[in-house]
């Protein structure tokens, strides 16, 4: 470090450069505070809307007690409102199973949340000679196992795809459950899903049986849809703010490269 060389402008120009970059820092910080506020708002609304303690007025009165569900809601097991299946992995020793046209998702990609594309590709032969199968669009995906925090992570596939054995796909029954409602319900119960995992020392895994027996308070379909669309709108607002933050960071990085090397000079009086 002692031997590093630094291009140093006059002190007054240094101060002006620092002021410019600090302006970007403050803008980034303001956007980050807005993101955190939106995330807190979303968390509170999820806790209310997904349990019936907060309702849109047109659907009736909310529940008053913590473990109560509103009139018209039903407490059902997950396997009563959808079918569940896990995926599989074609043999990595058979070259003909890989590099085809079929999207194949691993559990690490659950962090995408709304999955529009995946890295893996398998062939028809690979799908037929393994336990994986095509999952229809708008299924709810749950991590059964995985490194770090993957187990219990929830996502939705926006395209038909196959998955590995560490992902469970929940396919809601048409007319009974809204896939987005199920997604937000399970996503809000991440810690609960982790605790339910089989095994000792937090190193176990979820199973289809554990997931299938999970109970969900389910309103009528039109209320499910309105709750899901409302929460999705908040997610979209957060996404816009995150894109704005990313843009500001990119702009700041470009300015730093130019201002701190003298490529662009600041005029000072």
CSV table of C-alpha atoms in Angstrom, one decimal:
chain,number,residue,atom,x,y,z
A,1,UNK,CA,0.0,0.0,0.0
A,2,UNK,CA,2.8,2.4,0.8
A,3,UNK,CA,4.2,2.0,-2.7
A,4,UNK,CA,0.8,2.7,-4.4
A,5,UNK,CA,0.6,5.8,-6.5
A,6,UNK,CA,-2.5,8.0,-6.5
A,7,UNK,CA,-3.3,10.8,-8.9
A,8,UNK,CA,-4.0,13.8,-6.7
A,9,UNK,CA,-5.7,17.0,-8.0
A,10,UNK,CA,-5.6,20.3,-6.1
A,11,UNK,CA,-7.4,20.3,-2.7
A,12,UNK,CA,-10.3,22.4,-4.0
A,13,UNK,CA,-10.9,19.9,-6.8
A,14,UNK,CA,-10.7,17.0,-4.5
A,15,UNK,CA,-13.4,18.5,-2.3
A,16,UNK,CA,-15.6,19.1,-5.4
A,17,UNK,CA,-15.2,15.5,-6.6
A,18,UNK,CA,-16.0,14.2,-3.1
A,19,UNK,CA,-19.2,16.4,-3.0
A,20,UNK,CA,-20.3,15.0,-6.3
A,21,UNK,CA,-19.8,11.4,-5.3
A,22,UNK,CA,-21.5,12.1,-1.9
A,23,UNK,CA,-24.6,13.3,-3.7
A,24,UNK,CA,-24.8,9.9,-5.4
A,25,UNK,CA,-24.3,8.1,-2.0
A,26,UNK,CA,-27.1,10.1,-0.5
A,27,UNK,CA,-29.4,9.2,-3.4
A,28,UNK,CA,-28.6,5.5,-3.0
A,29,UNK,CA,-29.2,5.7,0.7
A,30,UNK,CA,-32.6,7.3,0.2
A,31,UNK,CA,-33.7,4.6,-2.3
A,32,UNK,CA,-32.4,1.9,0.1
A,33,UNK,CA,-34.5,3.4,2.9
A,34,UNK,CA,-37.6,3.3,0.6
A,35,UNK,CA,-36.9,-0.3,-0.2
A,36,UNK,CA,-36.7,-1.3,3.5
A,37,UNK,CA,-39.9,0.6,4.3
A,38,UNK,CA,-41.7,-1.2,1.4
A,39,UNK,CA,-40.4,-4.5,2.7
A,40,UNK,CA,-41.6,-3.8,6.2
A,41,UNK,CA,-45.0,-2.7,4.8
A,42,UNK,CA,-45.2,-5.9,2.8
A,43,UNK,CA,-44.3,-8.1,5.8
A,44,UNK,CA,-47.0,-6.5,7.9
A,45,UNK,CA,-49.7,-6.8,5.2
A,46,UNK,CA,-48.8,-10.5,4.5
A,47,UNK,CA,-49.1,-11.3,8.2
A,48,UNK,CA,-52.6,-9.7,8.2
A,49,UNK,CA,-54.0,-10.6,4.8
A,50,UNK,CA,-52.8,-14.2,4.7
A,51,UNK,CA,-54.3,-15.1,8.1
A,52,UNK,CA,-57.6,-13.2,7.7
A,53,UNK,CA,-56.8,-10.7,10.5
A,54,UNK,CA,-56.8,-8.0,7.8
A,55,UNK,CA,-59.4,-8.2,5.0
A,56,UNK,CA,-60.7,-6.1,2.1
A,57,UNK,CA,-64.1,-4.8,3.3
A,58,UNK,CA,-66.1,-6.3,0.4
A,59,UNK,CA,-65.2,-9.8,1.6
A,60,UNK,CA,-66.4,-9.6,5.2
A,61,UNK,CA,-65.2,-9.1,8.7
A,62,UNK,CA,-61.6,-10.0,9.7
A,63,UNK,CA,-60.7,-12.6,12.4
A,64,UNK,CA,-60.4,-11.2,15.9
A,65,UNK,CA,-58.3,-13.8,17.6
A,66,UNK,CA,-54.8,-14.9,16.6
A,67,UNK,CA,-55.6,-18.5,15.7
A,68,UNK,CA,-59.1,-17.8,14.4
A,69,UNK,CA,-60.0,-17.8,10.7
A,70,UNK,CA,-62.8,-15.6,9.2
A,71,UNK,CA,-66.2,-16.9,8.2
A,72,UNK,CA,-66.0,-18.5,4.8
A,73,UNK,CA,-62.4,-19.5,5.1
A,74,UNK,CA,-61.4,-23.2,5.2
A,75,UNK,CA,-58.4,-24.8,7.0
A,76,UNK,CA,-57.1,-27.3,4.5
A,77,UNK,CA,-54.0,-29.5,4.0
A,78,UNK,CA,-51.8,-28.6,1.1
A,79,UNK,CA,-52.4,-32.0,-0.5
A,80,UNK,CA,-56.2,-31.2,-0.5
A,81,UNK,CA,-55.8,-28.2,-2.7
A,82,UNK,CA,-53.0,-29.3,-5.1
A,83,UNK,CA,-50.9,-32.2,-6.2
A,84,UNK,CA,-47.2,-32.4,-5.2
A,85,UNK,CA,-44.2,-34.1,-6.8
A,86,UNK,CA,-40.4,-33.8,-6.7
A,87,UNK,CA,-38.0,-33.8,-9.5
A,88,UNK,CA,-34.9,-35.8,-10.4
A,89,UNK,CA,-31.5,-35.6,-12.0
A,90,UNK,CA,-30.5,-37.5,-15.1
A,91,UNK,CA,-27.2,-39.4,-14.9
A,92,UNK,CA,-24.3,-37.1,-15.4
A,93,UNK,CA,-22.3,-40.0,-16.8
A,94,UNK,CA,-24.6,-40.1,-19.9
A,95,UNK,CA,-23.7,-37.3,-22.3
A,96,UNK,CA,-26.9,-37.8,-24.3
A,97,UNK,CA,-29.1,-36.8,-21.4
A,98,UNK,CA,-27.7,-33.2,-21.2
A,99,UNK,CA,-27.6,-30.1,-23.4
A,100,UNK,CA,-31.1,-30.5,-25.0
A,101,UNK,CA,-34.0,-28.1,-25.2
A,102,UNK,CA,-35.8,-28.9,-21.9
A,103,UNK,CA,-35.2,-26.4,-19.1
A,104,UNK,CA,-34.0,-28.1,-15.9
A,105,UNK,CA,-33.9,-26.2,-12.7
A,106,UNK,CA,-31.7,-26.8,-9.6
A,107,UNK,CA,-32.5,-25.7,-6.1
A,108,UNK,CA,-30.1,-22.8,-6.1
A,109,UNK,CA,-32.3,-21.1,-8.7
A,110,UNK,CA,-35.2,-20.8,-6.3
A,111,UNK,CA,-33.7,-17.5,-5.2
A,112,UNK,CA,-34.9,-16.1,-8.5
A,113,UNK,CA,-38.5,-16.2,-6.9
A,114,UNK,CA,-40.3,-15.7,-10.2
A,115,UNK,CA,-38.4,-18.0,-12.5
A,116,UNK,CA,-38.4,-17.0,-16.2
A,117,UNK,CA,-35.2,-18.8,-17.2
A,118,UNK,CA,-32.8,-21.4,-15.8
A,119,UNK,CA,-29.3,-22.5,-16.8
A,120,UNK,CA,-29.7,-26.3,-17.0
A,121,UNK,CA,-30.9,-28.1,-20.1
A,122,UNK,CA,-31.7,-31.8,-20.6
A,123,UNK,CA,-32.9,-33.9,-23.5
A,124,UNK,CA,-36.1,-35.9,-23.9
A,125,UNK,CA,-34.0,-39.0,-23.3
A,126,UNK,CA,-32.7,-37.5,-20.0
A,127,UNK,CA,-36.2,-36.8,-18.8
A,128,UNK,CA,-37.5,-40.2,-19.7
A,129,UNK,CA,-34.6,-42.0,-18.0
A,130,UNK,CA,-34.8,-40.1,-14.7
A,131,UNK,CA,-37.3,-39.2,-12.0
A,132,UNK,CA,-37.8,-35.7,-13.3
A,133,UNK,CA,-40.8,-34.6,-15.3
A,134,UNK,CA,-42.3,-31.5,-16.9
A,135,UNK,CA,-43.8,-29.1,-14.4
A,136,UNK,CA,-46.6,-26.8,-15.7
A,137,UNK,CA,-46.2,-23.0,-15.7
A,138,UNK,CA,-47.4,-21.3,-12.4
A,139,UNK,CA,-46.6,-24.2,-10.1
A,140,UNK,CA,-45.3,-23.3,-6.6
A,141,UNK,CA,-41.8,-24.6,-6.0
A,142,UNK,CA,-40.4,-25.3,-2.6
A,143,UNK,CA,-36.8,-26.2,-1.7
A,144,UNK,CA,-36.7,-29.6,0.0
A,145,UNK,CA,-33.0,-29.5,0.6
A,146,UNK,CA,-30.0,-27.5,-0.4
A,147,UNK,CA,-27.0,-25.7,0.8
A,148,UNK,CA,-27.3,-22.7,3.2
A,149,UNK,CA,-30.7,-21.2,3.3
A,150,UNK,CA,-32.2,-22.9,0.2
A,151,UNK,CA,-34.4,-25.4,2.1
A,152,UNK,CA,-37.8,-23.8,2.6
A,153,UNK,CA,-37.3,-21.2,-0.1
A,154,UNK,CA,-40.4,-20.7,-2.3
A,155,UNK,CA,-40.6,-19.7,-6.0
A,156,UNK,CA,-43.0,-19.7,-9.0
A,157,UNK,CA,-42.0,-21.0,-12.4
A,158,UNK,CA,-43.2,-18.7,-15.2
A,159,UNK,CA,-42.2,-21.3,-17.8
A,160,UNK,CA,-42.8,-25.1,-18.0
A,161,UNK,CA,-39.6,-26.8,-16.8
A,162,UNK,CA,-38.2,-29.8,-15.0
A,163,UNK,CA,-36.5,-29.7,-11.6
A,164,UNK,CA,-34.0,-31.7,-9.6
A,165,UNK,CA,-34.9,-33.9,-6.6
A,166,UNK,CA,-34.3,-31.1,-4.1
A,167,UNK,CA,-37.4,-29.2,-5.4
A,168,UNK,CA,-41.1,-30.0,-4.7
A,169,UNK,CA,-43.6,-28.6,-7.2
A,170,UNK,CA,-47.1,-27.9,-5.9
A,171,UNK,CA,-49.7,-27.7,-8.7
A,172,UNK,CA,-52.9,-26.0,-7.4
A,173,UNK,CA,-56.2,-27.5,-8.5
A,174,UNK,CA,-58.0,-25.2,-10.9
A,175,UNK,CA,-60.9,-23.2,-9.4
A,176,UNK,CA,-59.8,-24.0,-5.9
A,177,UNK,CA,-56.5,-22.3,-5.2
A,178,UNK,CA,-54.7,-19.3,-6.8
A,179,UNK,CA,-51.0,-20.1,-7.4
A,180,UNK,CA,-49.9,-16.6,-6.3
A,181,UNK,CA,-51.8,-16.8,-3.0
A,182,UNK,CA,-50.1,-20.2,-2.3
A,183,UNK,CA,-46.8,-18.7,-3.2
A,184,UNK,CA,-47.2,-15.7,-0.8
A,185,UNK,CA,-48.6,-17.9,1.9
A,186,UNK,CA,-45.7,-20.4,1.8
A,187,UNK,CA,-43.1,-17.6,1.3
A,188,UNK,CA,-44.3,-15.9,4.5
A,189,UNK,CA,-43.8,-19.2,6.4
A,190,UNK,CA,-40.1,-19.8,5.5
A,191,UNK,CA,-39.0,-20.2,9.2
A,192,UNK,CA,-41.9,-22.5,9.9
A,193,UNK,CA,-40.9,-24.7,6.9
A,194,UNK,CA,-37.3,-24.8,8.1
A,195,UNK,CA,-38.5,-25.9,11.6
A,196,UNK,CA,-40.7,-28.6,10.1
A,197,UNK,CA,-37.7,-30.2,8.2
A,198,UNK,CA,-36.9,-33.7,9.3
A,199,UNK,CA,-33.5,-34.5,10.8
A,200,UNK,CA,-31.4,-33.3,13.7
A,201,UNK,CA,-29.3,-30.2,14.1
A,202,UNK,CA,-31.0,-28.3,11.3
A,203,UNK,CA,-29.4,-30.5,8.7
A,204,UNK,CA,-32.5,-32.4,7.7
A,205,UNK,CA,-34.8,-31.9,4.7
A,206,UNK,CA,-38.4,-31.3,3.9
A,207,UNK,CA,-40.4,-34.2,2.3
A,208,UNK,CA,-43.5,-34.3,0.1
A,209,UNK,CA,-45.3,-35.9,3.1
A,210,UNK,CA,-44.4,-33.0,5.4
A,211,UNK,CA,-45.4,-30.4,2.8
A,212,UNK,CA,-48.6,-32.2,1.9
A,213,UNK,CA,-49.8,-32.2,5.5
A,214,UNK,CA,-49.1,-28.5,6.0
A,215,UNK,CA,-52.3,-26.6,6.8
A,216,UNK,CA,-53.3,-23.5,5.0
A,217,UNK,CA,-56.2,-21.1,5.8
A,218,UNK,CA,-57.9,-20.6,2.4
A,219,UNK,CA,-60.4,-18.0,1.5
A,220,UNK,CA,-62.7,-18.2,-1.5
A,221,UNK,CA,-60.9,-17.9,-4.9
A,222,UNK,CA,-61.9,-14.3,-5.6
A,223,UNK,CA,-60.5,-13.2,-2.3
A,224,UNK,CA,-57.3,-15.2,-2.8
A,225,UNK,CA,-56.8,-13.5,-6.2
A,226,UNK,CA,-57.3,-10.0,-4.8
A,227,UNK,CA,-54.8,-10.6,-1.9
A,228,UNK,CA,-52.2,-12.1,-4.3
A,229,UNK,CA,-52.5,-9.2,-6.8
A,230,UNK,CA,-52.2,-6.7,-4.0
A,231,UNK,CA,-49.0,-8.3,-2.7
A,232,UNK,CA,-47.7,-8.7,-6.2
A,233,UNK,CA,-48.1,-5.0,-6.8
A,234,UNK,CA,-46.0,-4.2,-3.7
A,235,UNK,CA,-43.4,-6.7,-5.0
A,236,UNK,CA,-43.3,-4.8,-8.3
A,237,UNK,CA,-42.9,-1.5,-6.5
A,238,UNK,CA,-39.9,-2.9,-4.6
A,239,UNK,CA,-38.5,-4.3,-7.9
A,240,UNK,CA,-38.7,-0.8,-9.5
A,241,UNK,CA,-36.8,0.7,-6.5
A,242,UNK,CA,-34.2,-2.0,-6.6
A,243,UNK,CA,-33.6,-1.3,-10.3
A,244,UNK,CA,-33.3,2.4,-9.5
A,245,UNK,CA,-30.7,1.6,-6.8
A,246,UNK,CA,-28.8,-0.6,-9.2
A,247,UNK,CA,-28.8,2.2,-11.8
A,248,UNK,CA,-27.5,4.8,-9.3
A,249,UNK,CA,-24.7,2.4,-8.2
A,250,UNK,CA,-23.8,1.9,-11.8
A,251,UNK,CA,-23.7,5.7,-12.4
A,252,UNK,CA,-21.6,6.2,-9.3
A,253,UNK,CA,-19.1,3.6,-10.3
A,254,UNK,CA,-18.7,5.2,-13.8
A,255,UNK,CA,-18.3,8.6,-12.2
A,256,UNK,CA,-15.6,7.4,-9.8
A,257,UNK,CA,-13.6,5.8,-12.6
A,258,UNK,CA,-13.6,9.1,-14.5
A,259,UNK,CA,-13.4,11.7,-11.7
A,260,UNK,CA,-10.8,9.8,-9.6
A,261,UNK,CA,-8.4,9.3,-12.6
A,262,UNK,CA,-8.7,12.7,-14.1
A,263,UNK,CA,-10.4,11.4,-17.3
A,264,UNK,CA,-13.1,14.0,-16.5
A,265,UNK,CA,-12.1,17.2,-14.7
A,266,UNK,CA,-14.2,19.3,-12.4
A,267,UNK,CA,-14.2,23.0,-13.0
A,268,UNK,CA,-13.7,24.9,-9.8
A,269,UNK,CA,-13.6,28.7,-9.3
